Coordinates of N, CA and C in Angstrom, one line a residue:
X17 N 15.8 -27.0 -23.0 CA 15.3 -25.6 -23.1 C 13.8 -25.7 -23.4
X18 N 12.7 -24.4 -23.1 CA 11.9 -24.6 -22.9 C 11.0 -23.9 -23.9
X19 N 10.5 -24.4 -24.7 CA 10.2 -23.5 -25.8 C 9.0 -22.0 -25.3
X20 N 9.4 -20.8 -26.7 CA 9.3 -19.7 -26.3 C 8.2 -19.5 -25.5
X21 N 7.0 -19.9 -26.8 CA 5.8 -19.5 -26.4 C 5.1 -20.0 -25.3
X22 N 5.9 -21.6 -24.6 CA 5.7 -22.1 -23.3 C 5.8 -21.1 -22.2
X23 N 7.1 -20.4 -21.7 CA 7.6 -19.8 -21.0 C 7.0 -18.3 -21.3
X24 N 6.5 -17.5 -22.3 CA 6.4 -16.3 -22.4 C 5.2 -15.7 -21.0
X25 N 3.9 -16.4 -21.0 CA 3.1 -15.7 -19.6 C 3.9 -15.6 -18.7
X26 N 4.8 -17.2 -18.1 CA 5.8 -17.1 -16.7 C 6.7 -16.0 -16.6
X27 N 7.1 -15.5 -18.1 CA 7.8 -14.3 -18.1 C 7.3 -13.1 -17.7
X28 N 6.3 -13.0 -18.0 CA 5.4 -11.9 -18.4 C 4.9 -11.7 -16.8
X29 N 4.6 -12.7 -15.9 CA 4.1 -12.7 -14.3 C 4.9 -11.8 -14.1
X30 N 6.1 -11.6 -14.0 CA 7.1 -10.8 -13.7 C 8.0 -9.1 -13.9
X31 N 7.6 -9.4 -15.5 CA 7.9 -8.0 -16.2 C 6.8 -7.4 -16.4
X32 N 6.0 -7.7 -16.7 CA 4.7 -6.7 -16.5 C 4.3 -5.9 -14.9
X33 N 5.0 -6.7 -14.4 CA 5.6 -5.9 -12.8 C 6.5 -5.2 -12.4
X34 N 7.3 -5.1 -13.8 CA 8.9 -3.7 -13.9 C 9.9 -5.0 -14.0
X35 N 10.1 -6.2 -13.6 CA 11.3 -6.6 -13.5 C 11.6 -6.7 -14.6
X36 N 13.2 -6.5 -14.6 CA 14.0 -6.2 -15.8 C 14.6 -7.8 -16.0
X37 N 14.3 -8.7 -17.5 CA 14.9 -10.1 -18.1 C 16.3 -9.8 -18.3
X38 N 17.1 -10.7 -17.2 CA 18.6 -10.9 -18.0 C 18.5 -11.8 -18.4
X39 N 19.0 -11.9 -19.9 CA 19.3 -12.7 -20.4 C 20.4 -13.2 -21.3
X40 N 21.3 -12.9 -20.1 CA 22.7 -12.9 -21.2 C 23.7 -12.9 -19.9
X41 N 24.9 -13.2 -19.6 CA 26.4 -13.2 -18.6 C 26.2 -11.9 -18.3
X42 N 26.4 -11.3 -19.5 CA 26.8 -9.9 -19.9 C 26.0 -8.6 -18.8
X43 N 24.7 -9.2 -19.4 CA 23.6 -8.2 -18.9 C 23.2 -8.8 -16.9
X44 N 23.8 -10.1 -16.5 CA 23.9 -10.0 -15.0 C 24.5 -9.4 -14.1
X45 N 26.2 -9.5 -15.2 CA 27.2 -8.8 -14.2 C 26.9 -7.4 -14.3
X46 N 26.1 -7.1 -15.3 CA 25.9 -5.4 -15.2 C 24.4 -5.0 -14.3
X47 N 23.7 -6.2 -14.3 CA 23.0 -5.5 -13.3 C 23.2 -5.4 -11.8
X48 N 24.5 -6.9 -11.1 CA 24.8 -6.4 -10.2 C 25.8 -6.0 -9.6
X49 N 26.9 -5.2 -11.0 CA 27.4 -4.2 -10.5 C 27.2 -2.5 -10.6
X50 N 25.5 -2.8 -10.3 CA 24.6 -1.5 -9.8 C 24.6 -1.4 -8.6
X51 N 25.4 0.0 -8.2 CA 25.2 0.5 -6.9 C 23.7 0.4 -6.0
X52 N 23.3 0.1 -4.9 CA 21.9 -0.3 -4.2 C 21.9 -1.8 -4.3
X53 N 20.5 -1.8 -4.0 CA 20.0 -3.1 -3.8 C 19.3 -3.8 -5.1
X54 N 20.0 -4.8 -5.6 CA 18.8 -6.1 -6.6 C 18.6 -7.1 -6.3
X55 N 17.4 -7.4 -6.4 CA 16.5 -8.3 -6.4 C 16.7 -9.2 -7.5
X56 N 17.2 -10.7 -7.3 CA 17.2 -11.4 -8.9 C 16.1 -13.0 -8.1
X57 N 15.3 -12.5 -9.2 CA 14.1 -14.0 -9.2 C 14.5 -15.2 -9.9
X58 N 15.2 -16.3 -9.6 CA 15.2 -17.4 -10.6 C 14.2 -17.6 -10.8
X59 N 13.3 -18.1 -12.2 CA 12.3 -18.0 -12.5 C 12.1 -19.1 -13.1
X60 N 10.6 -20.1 -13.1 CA 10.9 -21.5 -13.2 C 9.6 -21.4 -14.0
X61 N 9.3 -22.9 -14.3 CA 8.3 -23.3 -15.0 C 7.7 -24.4 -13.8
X62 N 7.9 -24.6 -12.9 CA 7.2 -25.3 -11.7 C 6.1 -24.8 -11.2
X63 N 5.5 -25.5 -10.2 CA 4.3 -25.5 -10.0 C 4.4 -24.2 -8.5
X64 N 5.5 -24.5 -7.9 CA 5.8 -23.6 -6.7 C 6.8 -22.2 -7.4
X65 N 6.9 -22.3 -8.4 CA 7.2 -21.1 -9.3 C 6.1 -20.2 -9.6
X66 N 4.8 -20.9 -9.8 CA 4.0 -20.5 -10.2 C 2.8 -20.1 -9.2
X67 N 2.8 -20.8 -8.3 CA 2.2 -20.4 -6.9 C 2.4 -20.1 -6.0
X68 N 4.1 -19.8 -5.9 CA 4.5 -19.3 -4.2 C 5.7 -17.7 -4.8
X69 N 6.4 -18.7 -5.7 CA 8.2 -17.9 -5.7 C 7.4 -16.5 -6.8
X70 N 6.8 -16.4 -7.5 CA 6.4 -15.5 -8.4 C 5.5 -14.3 -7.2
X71 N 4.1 -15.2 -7.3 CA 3.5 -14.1 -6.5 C 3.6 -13.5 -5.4
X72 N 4.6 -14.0 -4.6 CA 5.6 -13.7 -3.2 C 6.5 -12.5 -3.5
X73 N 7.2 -12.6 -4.5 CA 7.9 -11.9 -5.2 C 7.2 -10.4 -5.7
X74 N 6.0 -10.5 -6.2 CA 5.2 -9.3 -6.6 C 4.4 -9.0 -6.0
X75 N 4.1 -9.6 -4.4 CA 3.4 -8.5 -3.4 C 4.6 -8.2 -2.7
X76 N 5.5 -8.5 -2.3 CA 7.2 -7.9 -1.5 C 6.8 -6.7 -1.8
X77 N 6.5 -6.3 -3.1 CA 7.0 -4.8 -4.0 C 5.9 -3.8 -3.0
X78 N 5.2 -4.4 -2.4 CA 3.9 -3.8 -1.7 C 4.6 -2.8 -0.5
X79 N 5.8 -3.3 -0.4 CA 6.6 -2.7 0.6 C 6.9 -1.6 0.6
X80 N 7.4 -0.4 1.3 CA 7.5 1.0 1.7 C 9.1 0.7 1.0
X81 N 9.9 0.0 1.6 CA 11.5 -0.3 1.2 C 11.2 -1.5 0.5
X82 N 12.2 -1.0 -0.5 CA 12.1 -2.2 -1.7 C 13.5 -2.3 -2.6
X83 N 13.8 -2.7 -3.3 CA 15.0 -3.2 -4.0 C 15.1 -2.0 -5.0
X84 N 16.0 -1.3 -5.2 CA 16.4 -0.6 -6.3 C 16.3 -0.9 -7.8
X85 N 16.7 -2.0 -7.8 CA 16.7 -3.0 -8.5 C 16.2 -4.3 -9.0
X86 N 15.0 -4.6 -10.0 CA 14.2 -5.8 -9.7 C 14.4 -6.5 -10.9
X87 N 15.0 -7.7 -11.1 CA 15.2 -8.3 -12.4 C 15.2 -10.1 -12.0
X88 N 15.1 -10.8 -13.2 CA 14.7 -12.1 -13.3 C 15.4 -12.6 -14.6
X89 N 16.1 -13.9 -14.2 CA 16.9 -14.7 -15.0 C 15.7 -16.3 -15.2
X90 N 16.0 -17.1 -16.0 CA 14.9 -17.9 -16.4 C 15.8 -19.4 -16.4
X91 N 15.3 -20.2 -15.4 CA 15.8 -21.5 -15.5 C 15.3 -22.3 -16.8
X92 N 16.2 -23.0 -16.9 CA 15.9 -23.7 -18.6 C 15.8 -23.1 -19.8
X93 N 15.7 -21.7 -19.9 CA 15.9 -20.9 -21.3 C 16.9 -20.6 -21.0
X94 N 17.4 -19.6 -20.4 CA 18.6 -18.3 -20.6 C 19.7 -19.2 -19.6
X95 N 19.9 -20.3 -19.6 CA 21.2 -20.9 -19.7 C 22.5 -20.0 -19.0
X96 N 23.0 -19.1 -20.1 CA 24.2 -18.2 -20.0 C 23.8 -17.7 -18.3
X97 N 22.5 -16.6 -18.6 CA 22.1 -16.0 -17.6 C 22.1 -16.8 -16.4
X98 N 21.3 -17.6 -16.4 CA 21.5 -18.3 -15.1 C 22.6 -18.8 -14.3
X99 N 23.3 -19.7 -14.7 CA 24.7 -19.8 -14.8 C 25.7 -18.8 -13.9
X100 N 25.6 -17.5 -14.6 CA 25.9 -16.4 -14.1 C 25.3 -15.9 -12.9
X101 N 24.4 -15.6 -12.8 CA 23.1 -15.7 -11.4 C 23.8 -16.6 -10.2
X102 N 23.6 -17.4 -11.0 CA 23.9 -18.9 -9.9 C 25.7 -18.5 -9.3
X103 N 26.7 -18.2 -10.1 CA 27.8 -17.8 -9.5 C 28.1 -17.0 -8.6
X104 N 27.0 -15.8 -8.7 CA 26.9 -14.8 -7.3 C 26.5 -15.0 -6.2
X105 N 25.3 -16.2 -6.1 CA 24.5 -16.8 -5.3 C 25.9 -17.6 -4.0
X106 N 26.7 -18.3 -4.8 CA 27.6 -18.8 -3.8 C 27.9 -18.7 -2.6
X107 N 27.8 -19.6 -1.8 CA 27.8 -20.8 -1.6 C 26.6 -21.8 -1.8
X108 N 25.5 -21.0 -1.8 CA 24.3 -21.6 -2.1 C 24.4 -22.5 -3.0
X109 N 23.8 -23.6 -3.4 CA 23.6 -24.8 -4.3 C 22.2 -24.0 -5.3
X110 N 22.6 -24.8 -6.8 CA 21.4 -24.0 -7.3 C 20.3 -24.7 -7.4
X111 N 19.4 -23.8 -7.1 CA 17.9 -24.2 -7.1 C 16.8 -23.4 -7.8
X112 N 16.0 -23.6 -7.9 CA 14.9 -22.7 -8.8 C 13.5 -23.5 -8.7
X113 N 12.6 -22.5 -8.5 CA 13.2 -21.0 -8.2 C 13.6 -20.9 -7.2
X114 N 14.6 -19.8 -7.0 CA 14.9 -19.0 -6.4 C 14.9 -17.6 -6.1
X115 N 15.5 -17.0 -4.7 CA 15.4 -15.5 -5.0 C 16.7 -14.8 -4.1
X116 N 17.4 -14.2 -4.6 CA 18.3 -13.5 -4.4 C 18.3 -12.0 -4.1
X117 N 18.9 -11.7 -2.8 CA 19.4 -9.9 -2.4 C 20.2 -9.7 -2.7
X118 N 20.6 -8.4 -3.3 CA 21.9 -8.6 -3.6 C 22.1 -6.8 -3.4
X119 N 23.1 -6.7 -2.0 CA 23.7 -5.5 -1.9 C 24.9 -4.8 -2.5
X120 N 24.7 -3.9 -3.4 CA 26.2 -3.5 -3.5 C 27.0 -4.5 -4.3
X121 N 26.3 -5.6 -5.1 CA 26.8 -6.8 -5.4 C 27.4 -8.0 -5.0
X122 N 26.6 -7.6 -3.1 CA 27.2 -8.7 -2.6 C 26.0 -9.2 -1.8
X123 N 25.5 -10.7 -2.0 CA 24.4 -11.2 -1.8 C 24.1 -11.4 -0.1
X124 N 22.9 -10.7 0.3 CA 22.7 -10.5 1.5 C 21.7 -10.8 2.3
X125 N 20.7 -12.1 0.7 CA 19.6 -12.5 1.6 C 19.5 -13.5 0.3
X126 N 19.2 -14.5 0.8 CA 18.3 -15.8 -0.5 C 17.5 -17.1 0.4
X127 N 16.6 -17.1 -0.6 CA 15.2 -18.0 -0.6 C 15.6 -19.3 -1.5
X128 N 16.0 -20.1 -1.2 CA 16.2 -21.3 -2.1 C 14.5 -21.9 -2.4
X129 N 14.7 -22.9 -3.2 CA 14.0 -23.8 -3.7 C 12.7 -24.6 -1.9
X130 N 13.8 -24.8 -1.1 CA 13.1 -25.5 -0.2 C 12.3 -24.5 0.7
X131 N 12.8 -23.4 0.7 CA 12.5 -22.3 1.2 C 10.9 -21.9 0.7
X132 N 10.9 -22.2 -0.7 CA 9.5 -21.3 -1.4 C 8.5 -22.6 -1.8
X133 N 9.2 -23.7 -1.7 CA 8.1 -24.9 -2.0 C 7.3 -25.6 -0.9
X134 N 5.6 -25.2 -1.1 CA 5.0 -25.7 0.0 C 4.5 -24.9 1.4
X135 N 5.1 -23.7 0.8 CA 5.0 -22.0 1.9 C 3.8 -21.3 1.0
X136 N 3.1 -20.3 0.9 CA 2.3 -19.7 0.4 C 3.2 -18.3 0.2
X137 N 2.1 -17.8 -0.8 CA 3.1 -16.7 -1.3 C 3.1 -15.5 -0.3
X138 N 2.0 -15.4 0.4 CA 2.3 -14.4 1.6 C 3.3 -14.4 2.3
X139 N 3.8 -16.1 2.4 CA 4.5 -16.4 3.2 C 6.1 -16.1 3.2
X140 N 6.3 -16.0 1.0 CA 7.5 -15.4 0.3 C 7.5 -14.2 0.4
X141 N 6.4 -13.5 0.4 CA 6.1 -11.9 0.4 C 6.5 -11.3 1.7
X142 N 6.8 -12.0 2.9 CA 6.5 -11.2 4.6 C 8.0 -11.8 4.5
X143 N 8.9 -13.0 4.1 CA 10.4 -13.0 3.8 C 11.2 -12.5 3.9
X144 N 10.5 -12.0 2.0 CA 11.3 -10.9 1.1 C 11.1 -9.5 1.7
X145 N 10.1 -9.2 2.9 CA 10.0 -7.5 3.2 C 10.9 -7.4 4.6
X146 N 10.8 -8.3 5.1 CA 12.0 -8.7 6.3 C 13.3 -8.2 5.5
X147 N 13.8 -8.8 4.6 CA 14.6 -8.3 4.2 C 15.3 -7.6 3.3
X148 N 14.1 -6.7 2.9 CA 14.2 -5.6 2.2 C 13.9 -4.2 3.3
X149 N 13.4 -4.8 4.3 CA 13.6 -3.3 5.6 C 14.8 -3.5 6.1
X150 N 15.7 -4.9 6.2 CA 16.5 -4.7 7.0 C 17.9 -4.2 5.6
X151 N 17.7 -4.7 4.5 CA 18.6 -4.2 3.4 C 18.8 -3.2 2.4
X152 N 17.4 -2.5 2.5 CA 16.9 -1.2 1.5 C 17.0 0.0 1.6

């Protein structure tokens, strides 16, 4: 686990952009058994966390259609949460970061790890709008 004040800015890339922190079992299943569309960021301490899966993630939002729903679980702190994340994601293997669609609470688009490492964040951003027009 990753101590606080390490991980607080990587948090902050995110929620200071509206995404909502799960950080709990509890508080995943309830956010995706919200009617519409969520958006769940696995959210990392890596270097392609930091320069592709994040900022890809918060120009998407630049989009006309967009997720109803925008929240972020945290690999290596929030444990429970991820865990949980990772069980909706299925069949997918877990990776992080990651990024997950999630319709109606049923996942209808994801960006794995190999997906966002080595791509540019435009390149996560024009992805995730693909499939926020065709899911929003």
């Amino acid at each position: 686990m990753y101590p606080a004040e390490l991980v607080k800015p990587m948090r902050e890339d995110l929620t200071n952009v509206g995404f909502e922190e799960l950080q709990t079992a509890e508080a995943v299943d309830a956010a995706l058994a919200k009617e519409g569309t969520t958006l769940v960021v696995v959210n990392s301490v890596c270097g392609c966390a930091a320069a592709n899966a994040r900022p890809g993630a918060r120009m998407s939002l630049q989009n006309a259609k967009r997720p109803d729903h925008i929240t972020t679980v945290f690999a290596g702190v929030d444990k429970e949460a991820v865990d949980k994340a990772r069980e909706y994601m299925i069949p997918f293997p877990p990776s992080s970061p990651c990024v997950a669609l999630f319709k109606d609470g049923e996942l209808v688009h994801m960006l794995e790890r190999h997906h966002i490492e080595g791509r540019p964040a435009e390149l996560i951003a024009e992805n995730l709008v693909d499939a926020y027009n065709a899911h929003c």
